[in-house]
Amino acid sequence: MKYRIPSLIIFIFLYSCNIKTEEKKVVGSYEMKTFRLESKGACSDDSLACASFKINYPVFTGLPQAALNSLTNEIAKSVSTGNPELDSLSFHEEGKAFIAEYESFVAEYPDNTLGWSFDATVDVALNSDSLLSLVATYESFTGGAHGSYGTHFINLNPKNGKKITLSDLLKPGYEPALTKLGEEAFRSSLELKDSILYSEEGYEFPDGVFTLNDNYGFTNQGIRFVFNIYEIAPYALGSQDFVIPYEKIKDWLK
């Protein structure tokens, strides 16, 4: 059954019009927890040859069990180390696997002097009675010239744990308008004039035409999109992060 999210629509509209009103309702509360594992001997300040795995994450109370189960699974996926064989594991299990892989590497290459690290944080960007939007960021290093990092989003209905997408919020046919607004925000964030081709600056889109991806979350200001490293540009250009303000899409709200 299709579910409605009127509180989010009201919330977006009031933010776009800058009207003062009662604080938006929330379904659940949360507190931040930290999970940390280190390789044998731990990681002292004077030792680089170690491995650490750390995740800061929210633990919710007051939500239905279906929503809590969905949150647990999505948080684990959002802070995955990138190993597809570990996608179905909890981050507790993934941390143990990360440490074990490092210790196996050291056993094979005992002269290694570089440590490994994985550090992630899952923050609550928006918490209302109809939408829970979380943003997960991570940094990882497992040797090589440089590490890796990324940003991923979790958008759920806190009442039933179902994923919420743009199609749940916006009227059919919104895609061209949202893409146009996204391109404006993207170019503005990079200070790229309309006359500049993306390929001239090192950005790659199919046929050179800007396209939004599916990596987005909801904030108090608007819909936030992130292109992670290597997605549309080489590592040297970093990730690309921009926001489409709610006030610019209010005509497309259902």
PDB file of C-alpha atoms in Angstrom:
ATOM      1  CA  MET A   1       0.000   0.000   0.000  1.00  0.00           C
ATOM      2  CA  LYS A   2       1.264   3.445  -0.833  1.00  0.00           C
ATOM      3  CA  TYR A   3       1.919   5.544   2.252  1.00  0.00           C
ATOM      4  CA  ARG A   4       1.576   9.291   2.603  1.00  0.00           C
ATOM      5  CA  ILE A   5       4.006  11.543   4.423  1.00  0.00           C
ATOM      6  CA  PRO A   6       2.104  14.774   5.069  1.00  0.00           C
ATOM      7  CA  SER A   7       4.297  15.884   7.961  1.00  0.00           C
ATOM      8  CA  LEU A   8       7.355  15.973   5.707  1.00  0.00           C
ATOM      9  CA  ILE A   9       5.503  18.010   3.089  1.00  0.00           C
ATOM     10  CA  ILE A  10       4.396  20.528   5.721  1.00  0.00           C
ATOM     11  CA  PHE A  11       7.904  20.587   7.141  1.00  0.00           C
ATOM     12  CA  ILE A  12       9.465  21.278   3.751  1.00  0.00           C
ATOM     13  CA  PHE A  13       6.929  23.952   2.904  1.00  0.00           C
ATOM     14  CA  LEU A  14       7.419  25.801   6.165  1.00  0.00           C
ATOM     15  CA  TYR A  15      11.188  25.747   5.767  1.00  0.00           C
ATOM     16  CA  SER A  16      10.960  27.016   2.197  1.00  0.00           C
ATOM     17  CA  CYS A  17       8.669  29.856   3.248  1.00  0.00           C
ATOM     18  CA  ASN A  18      10.658  30.569   6.403  1.00  0.00           C
ATOM     19  CA  ILE A  19       7.553  30.498   8.600  1.00  0.00           C
ATOM     20  CA  LYS A  20       7.835  29.895  12.336  1.00  0.00           C
ATOM     21  CA  THR A  21       5.693  27.041  13.639  1.00  0.00           C
ATOM     22  CA  GLU A  22       5.618  24.296  16.223  1.00  0.00           C
ATOM     23  CA  GLU A  23       8.585  21.975  16.241  1.00  0.00           C
ATOM     24  CA  LYS A  24       8.093  19.006  13.927  1.00  0.00           C
ATOM     25  CA  LYS A  25       7.000  15.814  15.620  1.00  0.00           C
ATOM     26  CA  VAL A  26       9.442  12.961  16.042  1.00  0.00           C
ATOM     27  CA  VAL A  27       8.661   9.298  16.524  1.00  0.00           C
ATOM     28  CA  GLY A  28      11.822   7.995  18.188  1.00  0.00           C
ATOM     29  CA  SER A  29      14.733   9.305  20.212  1.00  0.00           C
ATOM     30  CA  TYR A  30      18.339   8.200  19.931  1.00  0.00           C
ATOM     31  CA  GLU A  31      21.755   8.358  21.490  1.00  0.00           C
ATOM     32  CA  MET A  32      25.120   7.977  19.815  1.00  0.00           C
ATOM     33  CA  LYS A  33      27.200   4.882  20.495  1.00  0.00           C
ATOM     34  CA  THR A  34      30.719   3.905  19.449  1.00  0.00           C
ATOM     35  CA  PHE A  35      31.900   0.478  18.356  1.00  0.00           C
ATOM     36  CA  ARG A  36      35.673   0.015  18.153  1.00  0.00           C
ATOM     37  CA  LEU A  37      38.006  -2.891  17.502  1.00  0.00           C
ATOM     38  CA  GLU A  38      41.790  -2.932  17.280  1.00  0.00           C
ATOM     39  CA  SER A  39      44.347  -5.513  16.252  1.00  0.00           C
ATOM     40  CA  LYS A  40      46.357  -7.458  18.813  1.00  0.00           C
ATOM     41  CA  GLY A  41      48.393  -5.198  21.054  1.00  0.00           C
ATOM     42  CA  ALA A  42      46.031  -2.300  20.280  1.00  0.00           C
ATOM     43  CA  CYS A  43      47.090   0.893  18.539  1.00  0.00           C
ATOM     44  CA  SER A  44      49.408   2.856  20.782  1.00  0.00           C
ATOM     45  CA  ASP A  45      50.442   6.402  19.891  1.00  0.00           C
ATOM     46  CA  ASP A  46      53.947   5.289  18.923  1.00  0.00           C
ATOM     47  CA  SER A  47      52.873   2.365  16.748  1.00  0.00           C
ATOM     48  CA  LEU A  48      51.636   2.698  13.168  1.00  0.00           C
ATOM     49  CA  ALA A  49      51.586  -1.025  12.436  1.00  0.00           C
ATOM     50  CA  CYS A  50      48.113  -1.803  13.747  1.00  0.00           C
ATOM     51  CA  ALA A  51      44.537  -1.915  12.535  1.00  0.00           C
ATOM     52  CA  SER A  52      41.565  -0.049  13.966  1.00  0.00           C
ATOM     53  CA  PHE A  53      37.887  -0.238  13.078  1.00  0.00           C
ATOM     54  CA  LYS A  54      35.568   2.383  14.557  1.00  0.00           C
ATOM     55  CA  ILE A  55      31.956   3.356  13.932  1.00  0.00           C
ATOM     56  CA  ASN A  56      29.899   6.065  15.649  1.00  0.00           C
ATOM     57  CA  TYR A  57      26.217   5.348  15.152  1.00  0.00           C
ATOM     58  CA  PRO A  58      22.792   6.222  16.566  1.00  0.00           C
ATOM     59  CA  VAL A  59      20.782   3.770  18.644  1.00  0.00           C
ATOM     60  CA  PHE A  60      17.066   4.521  18.495  1.00  0.00           C
ATOM     61  CA  THR A  61      14.335   3.834  21.001  1.00  0.00           C
ATOM     62  CA  GLY A  62      10.601   4.311  20.616  1.00  0.00           C
ATOM     63  CA  LEU A  63      10.396   3.012  17.049  1.00  0.00           C
ATOM     64  CA  PRO A  64       8.403  -0.039  15.907  1.00  0.00           C
ATOM     65  CA  GLN A  65      10.473  -3.208  15.667  1.00  0.00           C
ATOM     66  CA  ALA A  66      10.159  -3.296  11.865  1.00  0.00           C
ATOM     67  CA  ALA A  67      11.732   0.163  11.656  1.00  0.00           C
ATOM     68  CA  LEU A  68      14.495  -0.776  14.109  1.00  0.00           C
ATOM     69  CA  ASN A  69      15.323  -3.907  12.109  1.00  0.00           C
ATOM     70  CA  SER A  70      15.447  -1.933   8.873  1.00  0.00           C
ATOM     71  CA  LEU A  71      17.653   0.733  10.464  1.00  0.00           C
ATOM     72  CA  THR A  72      20.099  -1.859  11.769  1.00  0.00           C
ATOM     73  CA  ASN A  73      20.447  -3.442   8.330  1.00  0.00           C
ATOM     74  CA  GLU A  74      20.747  -0.152   6.459  1.00  0.00           C
ATOM     75  CA  ILE A  75      23.318   1.286   8.871  1.00  0.00           C
ATOM     76  CA  ALA A  76      25.448  -1.827   8.450  1.00  0.00           C
ATOM     77  CA  LYS A  77      25.268  -1.518   4.654  1.00  0.00           C
ATOM     78  CA  SER A  78      26.040   2.209   4.710  1.00  0.00           C
ATOM     79  CA  VAL A  79      29.332   1.699   6.559  1.00  0.00           C
ATOM     80  CA  SER A  80      30.421  -1.375   4.611  1.00  0.00           C
ATOM     81  CA  THR A  81      34.168  -1.606   3.976  1.00  0.00           C
ATOM     82  CA  GLY A  82      33.441  -2.365   0.345  1.00  0.00           C
ATOM     83  CA  ASN A  83      33.940  -6.134   0.484  1.00  0.00           C
ATOM     84  CA  PRO A  84      30.843  -7.659  -1.206  1.00  0.00           C
ATOM     85  CA  GLU A  85      31.363 -10.872   0.767  1.00  0.00           C
ATOM     86  CA  LEU A  86      30.669  -8.944   3.975  1.00  0.00           C
ATOM     87  CA  ASP A  87      27.551  -7.059   2.862  1.00  0.00           C
ATOM     88  CA  SER A  88      25.220  -9.326   4.817  1.00  0.00           C
ATOM     89  CA  LEU A  89      27.178  -8.997   8.071  1.00  0.00           C
ATOM     90  CA  SER A  90      26.562  -6.634  10.954  1.00  0.00           C
ATOM     91  CA  PHE A  91      29.247  -3.983  11.357  1.00  0.00           C
ATOM     92  CA  HIS A  92      30.351  -5.799  14.510  1.00  0.00           C
ATOM     93  CA  GLU A  93      31.090  -8.883  12.403  1.00  0.00           C
ATOM     94  CA  GLU A  94      32.552  -6.785   9.618  1.00  0.00           C
ATOM     95  CA  GLY A  95      34.938  -5.149  12.087  1.00  0.00           C
ATOM     96  CA  LYS A  96      36.208  -8.538  13.189  1.00  0.00           C
ATOM     97  CA  ALA A  97      36.697  -9.532   9.555  1.00  0.00           C
ATOM     98  CA  PHE A  98      38.598  -6.282   8.866  1.00  0.00           C
ATOM     99  CA  ILE A  99      40.989  -6.897  11.764  1.00  0.00           C
ATOM    100  CA  ALA A 100      41.435 -10.544  10.791  1.00  0.00           C
ATOM    101  CA  GLU A 101      42.274  -9.563   7.214  1.00  0.00           C
ATOM    102  CA  TYR A 102      44.908  -7.114   8.448  1.00  0.00           C
ATOM    103  CA  GLU A 103      46.486  -9.680  10.771  1.00  0.00           C
ATOM    104  CA  SER A 104      46.574 -12.190   7.928  1.00  0.00           C
ATOM    105  CA  PHE A 105      48.269  -9.570   5.728  1.00  0.00           C
ATOM    106  CA  VAL A 106      50.901  -8.848   8.393  1.00  0.00           C
ATOM    107  CA  ALA A 107      51.578 -12.562   8.826  1.00  0.00           C
ATOM    108  CA  GLU A 108      52.270 -12.815   5.093  1.00  0.00           C
ATOM    109  CA  TYR A 109      54.250  -9.546   4.933  1.00  0.00           C
ATOM    110  CA  PRO A 110      55.951  -9.167   8.347  1.00  0.00           C
ATOM    111  CA  ASP A 111      58.026  -6.185   7.205  1.00  0.00           C
ATOM    112  CA  ASN A 112      54.887  -4.093   6.706  1.00  0.00           C
ATOM    113  CA  THR A 113      55.013  -0.860   8.729  1.00  0.00           C
ATOM    114  CA  LEU A 114      51.719   0.679   7.647  1.00  0.00           C
ATOM    115  CA  GLY A 115      48.568   0.262   9.653  1.00  0.00           C
ATOM    116  CA  TRP A 116      45.009  -0.087   8.462  1.00  0.00           C
ATOM    117  CA  SER A 117      42.062   1.977   9.603  1.00  0.00           C
ATOM    118  CA  PHE A 118      38.343   2.259   9.042  1.00  0.00           C
ATOM    119  CA  ASP A 119      36.502   5.160  10.666  1.00  0.00           C
ATOM    120  CA  ALA A 120      32.804   5.837  10.045  1.00  0.00           C
ATOM    121  CA  THR A 121      30.097   8.047  11.509  1.00  0.00           C
ATOM    122  CA  VAL A 122      26.350   7.791  10.976  1.00  0.00           C
ATOM    123  CA  ASP A 123      24.576  11.067  11.775  1.00  0.00           C
ATOM    124  CA  VAL A 124      20.873  11.846  11.932  1.00  0.00           C
ATOM    125  CA  ALA A 125      20.214  14.614   9.406  1.00  0.00           C
ATOM    126  CA  LEU A 126      16.421  14.753   9.769  1.00  0.00           C
ATOM    127  CA  ASN A 127      14.114  13.077  12.280  1.00  0.00           C
ATOM    128  CA  SER A 128      10.364  13.612  11.819  1.00  0.00           C
ATOM    129  CA  ASP A 129       7.284  11.467  12.305  1.00  0.00           C
ATOM    130  CA  SER A 130       7.245  10.634   8.601  1.00  0.00           C
ATOM    131  CA  LEU A 131      10.893  10.625   7.529  1.00  0.00           C
ATOM    132  CA  LEU A 132      14.141   9.550   9.106  1.00  0.00           C
ATOM    133  CA  SER A 133      17.172  10.584   7.045  1.00  0.00           C
ATOM    134  CA  LEU A 134      20.674   9.534   8.092  1.00  0.00           C
ATOM    135  CA  VAL A 135      24.024  10.311   6.502  1.00  0.00           C
ATOM    136  CA  ALA A 136      26.940   7.900   6.797  1.00  0.00           C
ATOM    137  CA  THR A 137      30.502   9.037   6.126  1.00  0.00           C
ATOM    138  CA  TYR A 138      33.610   6.888   6.250  1.00  0.00           C
ATOM    139  CA  GLU A 139      37.373   7.020   5.754  1.00  0.00           C
ATOM    140  CA  SER A 140      39.434   3.916   5.116  1.00  0.00           C
ATOM    141  CA  PHE A 141      43.110   3.103   4.596  1.00  0.00           C
ATOM    142  CA  THR A 142      44.474  -0.342   3.783  1.00  0.00           C
ATOM    143  CA  GLY A 143      47.796   0.627   2.225  1.00  0.00           C
ATOM    144  CA  GLY A 144      48.591   2.100  -1.157  1.00  0.00           C
ATOM    145  CA  ALA A 145      49.082   5.674  -2.302  1.00  0.00           C
ATOM    146  CA  HIS A 146      46.030   7.014  -0.498  1.00  0.00           C
ATOM    147  CA  GLY A 147      42.948   5.974   1.414  1.00  0.00           C
ATOM    148  CA  SER A 148      39.305   5.963   0.464  1.00  0.00           C
ATOM    149  CA  TYR A 149      36.271   7.837   1.719  1.00  0.00           C
ATOM    150  CA  GLY A 150      32.607   8.170   0.937  1.00  0.00           C
ATOM    151  CA  THR A 151      29.138   9.336   1.898  1.00  0.00           C
ATOM    152  CA  HIS A 152      25.899   7.365   1.765  1.00  0.00           C
ATOM    153  CA  PHE A 153      22.329   8.066   2.865  1.00  0.00           C
ATOM    154  CA  ILE A 154      19.518   6.193   4.571  1.00  0.00           C
ATOM    155  CA  ASN A 155      15.942   7.436   4.091  1.00  0.00           C
ATOM    156  CA  LEU A 156      13.220   5.513   5.907  1.00  0.00           C
ATOM    157  CA  ASN A 157       9.673   5.828   7.152  1.00  0.00           C
ATOM    158  CA  PRO A 158      10.169   5.567  10.954  1.00  0.00           C
ATOM    159  CA  LYS A 159       6.750   3.964  11.398  1.00  0.00           C
ATOM    160  CA  ASN A 160       7.360   0.891   9.250  1.00  0.00           C
ATOM    161  CA  GLY A 161      11.002   0.950   8.128  1.00  0.00           C
ATOM    162  CA  LYS A 162      10.182   1.213   4.420  1.00  0.00           C
ATOM    163  CA  LYS A 163      12.590   3.134   2.222  1.00  0.00           C
ATOM    164  CA  ILE A 164      11.511   6.589   1.077  1.00  0.00           C
ATOM    165  CA  THR A 165      12.488   7.797  -2.383  1.00  0.00           C
ATOM    166  CA  LEU A 166      11.989  10.959  -4.381  1.00  0.00           C
ATOM    167  CA  SER A 167       9.054   9.334  -6.163  1.00  0.00           C
ATOM    168  CA  ASP A 168       7.248   9.100  -2.818  1.00  0.00           C
ATOM    169  CA  LEU A 169       7.506  12.873  -2.362  1.00  0.00           C
ATOM    170  CA  LEU A 170       7.320  14.405  -5.809  1.00  0.00           C
ATOM    171  CA  LYS A 171       4.688  14.373  -8.537  1.00  0.00           C
ATOM    172  CA  PRO A 172       5.190  12.122 -11.586  1.00  0.00           C
ATOM    173  CA  GLY A 173       7.351  13.753 -14.243  1.00  0.00           C
ATOM    174  CA  TYR A 174       9.537  15.611 -11.741  1.00  0.00           C
ATOM    175  CA  GLU A 175      12.790  14.199 -13.115  1.00  0.00           C
ATOM    176  CA  PRO A 176      13.621  16.838 -15.802  1.00  0.00           C
ATOM    177  CA  ALA A 177      12.897  19.732 -13.429  1.00  0.00           C
ATOM    178  CA  LEU A 178      14.891  18.195 -10.578  1.00  0.00           C
ATOM    179  CA  THR A 179      17.802  17.399 -12.905  1.00  0.00           C
ATOM    180  CA  LYS A 180      17.859  21.003 -14.094  1.00  0.00           C
ATOM    181  CA  LEU A 181      17.887  22.294 -10.511  1.00  0.00           C
ATOM    182  CA  GLY A 182      20.532  19.732  -9.628  1.00  0.00           C
ATOM    183  CA  GLU A 183      22.779  20.866 -12.440  1.00  0.00           C
ATOM    184  CA  GLU A 184      22.413  24.478 -11.336  1.00  0.00           C
ATOM    185  CA  ALA A 185      23.372  23.540  -7.777  1.00  0.00           C
ATOM    186  CA  PHE A 186      26.229  21.314  -8.988  1.00  0.00           C
ATOM    187  CA  ARG A 187      27.768  24.014 -11.172  1.00  0.00           C
ATOM    188  CA  SER A 188      27.295  26.612  -8.458  1.00  0.00           C
ATOM    189  CA  SER A 189      29.089  24.441  -5.892  1.00  0.00           C
ATOM    190  CA  LEU A 190      32.077  24.113  -8.246  1.00  0.00           C
ATOM    191  CA  GLU A 191      31.828  27.676  -9.598  1.00  0.00           C
ATOM    192  CA  LEU A 192      31.512  26.354 -13.150  1.00  0.00           C
ATOM    193  CA  LYS A 193      30.027  28.668 -15.749  1.00  0.00           C
ATOM    194  CA  ASP A 194      27.318  27.282 -18.038  1.00  0.00           C
ATOM    195  CA  SER A 195      29.637  27.629 -21.033  1.00  0.00           C
ATOM    196  CA  ILE A 196      32.236  25.231 -19.562  1.00  0.00           C
ATOM    197  CA  LEU A 197      32.036  21.598 -20.661  1.00  0.00           C
ATOM    198  CA  TYR A 198      32.294  19.048 -17.861  1.00  0.00           C
ATOM    199  CA  SER A 199      35.003  17.146 -19.710  1.00  0.00           C
ATOM    200  CA  GLU A 200      37.164  20.279 -19.714  1.00  0.00           C
ATOM    201  CA  GLU A 201      37.233  20.181 -15.916  1.00  0.00           C
ATOM    202  CA  GLY A 202      37.680  16.421 -15.599  1.00  0.00           C
ATOM    203  CA  TYR A 203      34.070  15.444 -14.884  1.00  0.00           C
ATOM    204  CA  GLU A 204      32.501  12.590 -16.816  1.00  0.00           C
ATOM    205  CA  PHE A 205      28.784  12.143 -17.462  1.00  0.00           C
ATOM    206  CA  PRO A 206      27.211   9.930 -20.180  1.00  0.00           C
ATOM    207  CA  ASP A 207      27.474  11.902 -23.420  1.00  0.00           C
ATOM    208  CA  GLY A 208      28.608  14.890 -21.354  1.00  0.00           C
ATOM    209  CA  VAL A 209      25.063  15.442 -20.056  1.00  0.00           C
ATOM    210  CA  PHE A 210      24.544  16.059 -16.330  1.00  0.00           C
ATOM    211  CA  THR A 211      22.603  13.324 -14.534  1.00  0.00           C
ATOM    212  CA  LEU A 212      21.566  13.015 -10.898  1.00  0.00           C
ATOM    213  CA  ASN A 213      22.468   9.836  -9.052  1.00  0.00           C
ATOM    214  CA  ASP A 214      20.534   7.916  -6.387  1.00  0.00           C
ATOM    215  CA  ASN A 215      22.802   8.927  -3.518  1.00  0.00           C
ATOM    216  CA  TYR A 216      20.711  11.558  -1.751  1.00  0.00           C
ATOM    217  CA  GLY A 217      19.411  12.469   1.678  1.00  0.00           C
ATOM    218  CA  PHE A 218      17.127  15.041   3.265  1.00  0.00           C
ATOM    219  CA  THR A 219      18.307  17.931   5.437  1.00  0.00           C
ATOM    220  CA  ASN A 220      16.635  20.973   6.969  1.00  0.00           C
ATOM    221  CA  GLN A 221      17.701  23.031   3.944  1.00  0.00           C
ATOM    222  CA  GLY A 222      16.974  20.727   1.033  1.00  0.00           C
ATOM    223  CA  ILE A 223      17.779  17.492  -0.767  1.00  0.00           C
ATOM    224  CA  ARG A 224      21.482  16.732  -0.561  1.00  0.00           C
ATOM    225  CA  PHE A 225      23.218  14.806  -3.343  1.00  0.00           C
ATOM    226  CA  VAL A 226      26.746  13.397  -3.240  1.00  0.00           C
ATOM    227  CA  PHE A 227      28.881  11.997  -6.053  1.00  0.00           C
ATOM    228  CA  ASN A 228      31.542   9.928  -4.319  1.00  0.00           C
ATOM    229  CA  ILE A 229      35.143   9.691  -5.494  1.00  0.00           C
ATOM    230  CA  TYR A 230      35.646   7.991  -8.857  1.00  0.00           C
ATOM    231  CA  GLU A 231      31.914   8.216  -9.629  1.00  0.00           C
ATOM    232  CA  ILE A 232      32.175  11.091 -12.107  1.00  0.00           C
ATOM    233  CA  ALA A 233      35.750  12.295 -11.601  1.00  0.00           C
ATOM    234  CA  PRO A 234      39.233  11.056 -10.679  1.00  0.00           C
ATOM    235  CA  TYR A 235      40.345  10.846  -7.066  1.00  0.00           C
ATOM    236  CA  ALA A 236      42.234  14.131  -7.279  1.00  0.00           C
ATOM    237  CA  LEU A 237      38.967  16.064  -7.791  1.00  0.00           C
ATOM    238  CA  GLY A 238      37.423  14.540  -4.695  1.00  0.00           C
ATOM    239  CA  SER A 239      33.712  14.022  -4.100  1.00  0.00           C
ATOM    240  CA  GLN A 240      31.017  16.443  -5.227  1.00  0.00           C
ATOM    241  CA  ASP A 241      28.379  17.578  -2.736  1.00  0.00           C
ATOM    242  CA  PHE A 242      25.452  19.934  -3.352  1.00  0.00           C
ATOM    243  CA  VAL A 243      21.937  20.734  -2.098  1.00  0.00           C
ATOM    244  CA  ILE A 244      18.716  21.477  -3.976  1.00  0.00           C
ATOM    245  CA  PRO A 245      16.706  23.862  -1.726  1.00  0.00           C
ATOM    246  CA  TYR A 246      13.154  22.809  -0.842  1.00  0.00           C
ATOM    247  CA  GLU A 247      11.766  26.170  -1.911  1.00  0.00           C
ATOM    248  CA  LYS A 248      12.762  25.413  -5.493  1.00  0.00           C
ATOM    249  CA  ILE A 249      10.790  22.167  -5.645  1.00  0.00           C
ATOM    250  CA  LYS A 250       7.650  23.115  -3.713  1.00  0.00           C
ATOM    251  CA  ASP A 251       5.541  23.062  -6.906  1.00  0.00           C
ATOM    252  CA  TRP A 252       6.450  19.401  -7.370  1.00  0.00           C
ATOM    253  CA  LEU A 253       5.374  18.212  -3.920  1.00  0.00           C
ATOM    254  CA  LYS A 254       2.529  15.726  -3.883  1.00  0.00           C
TER     255      LYS A 254
END
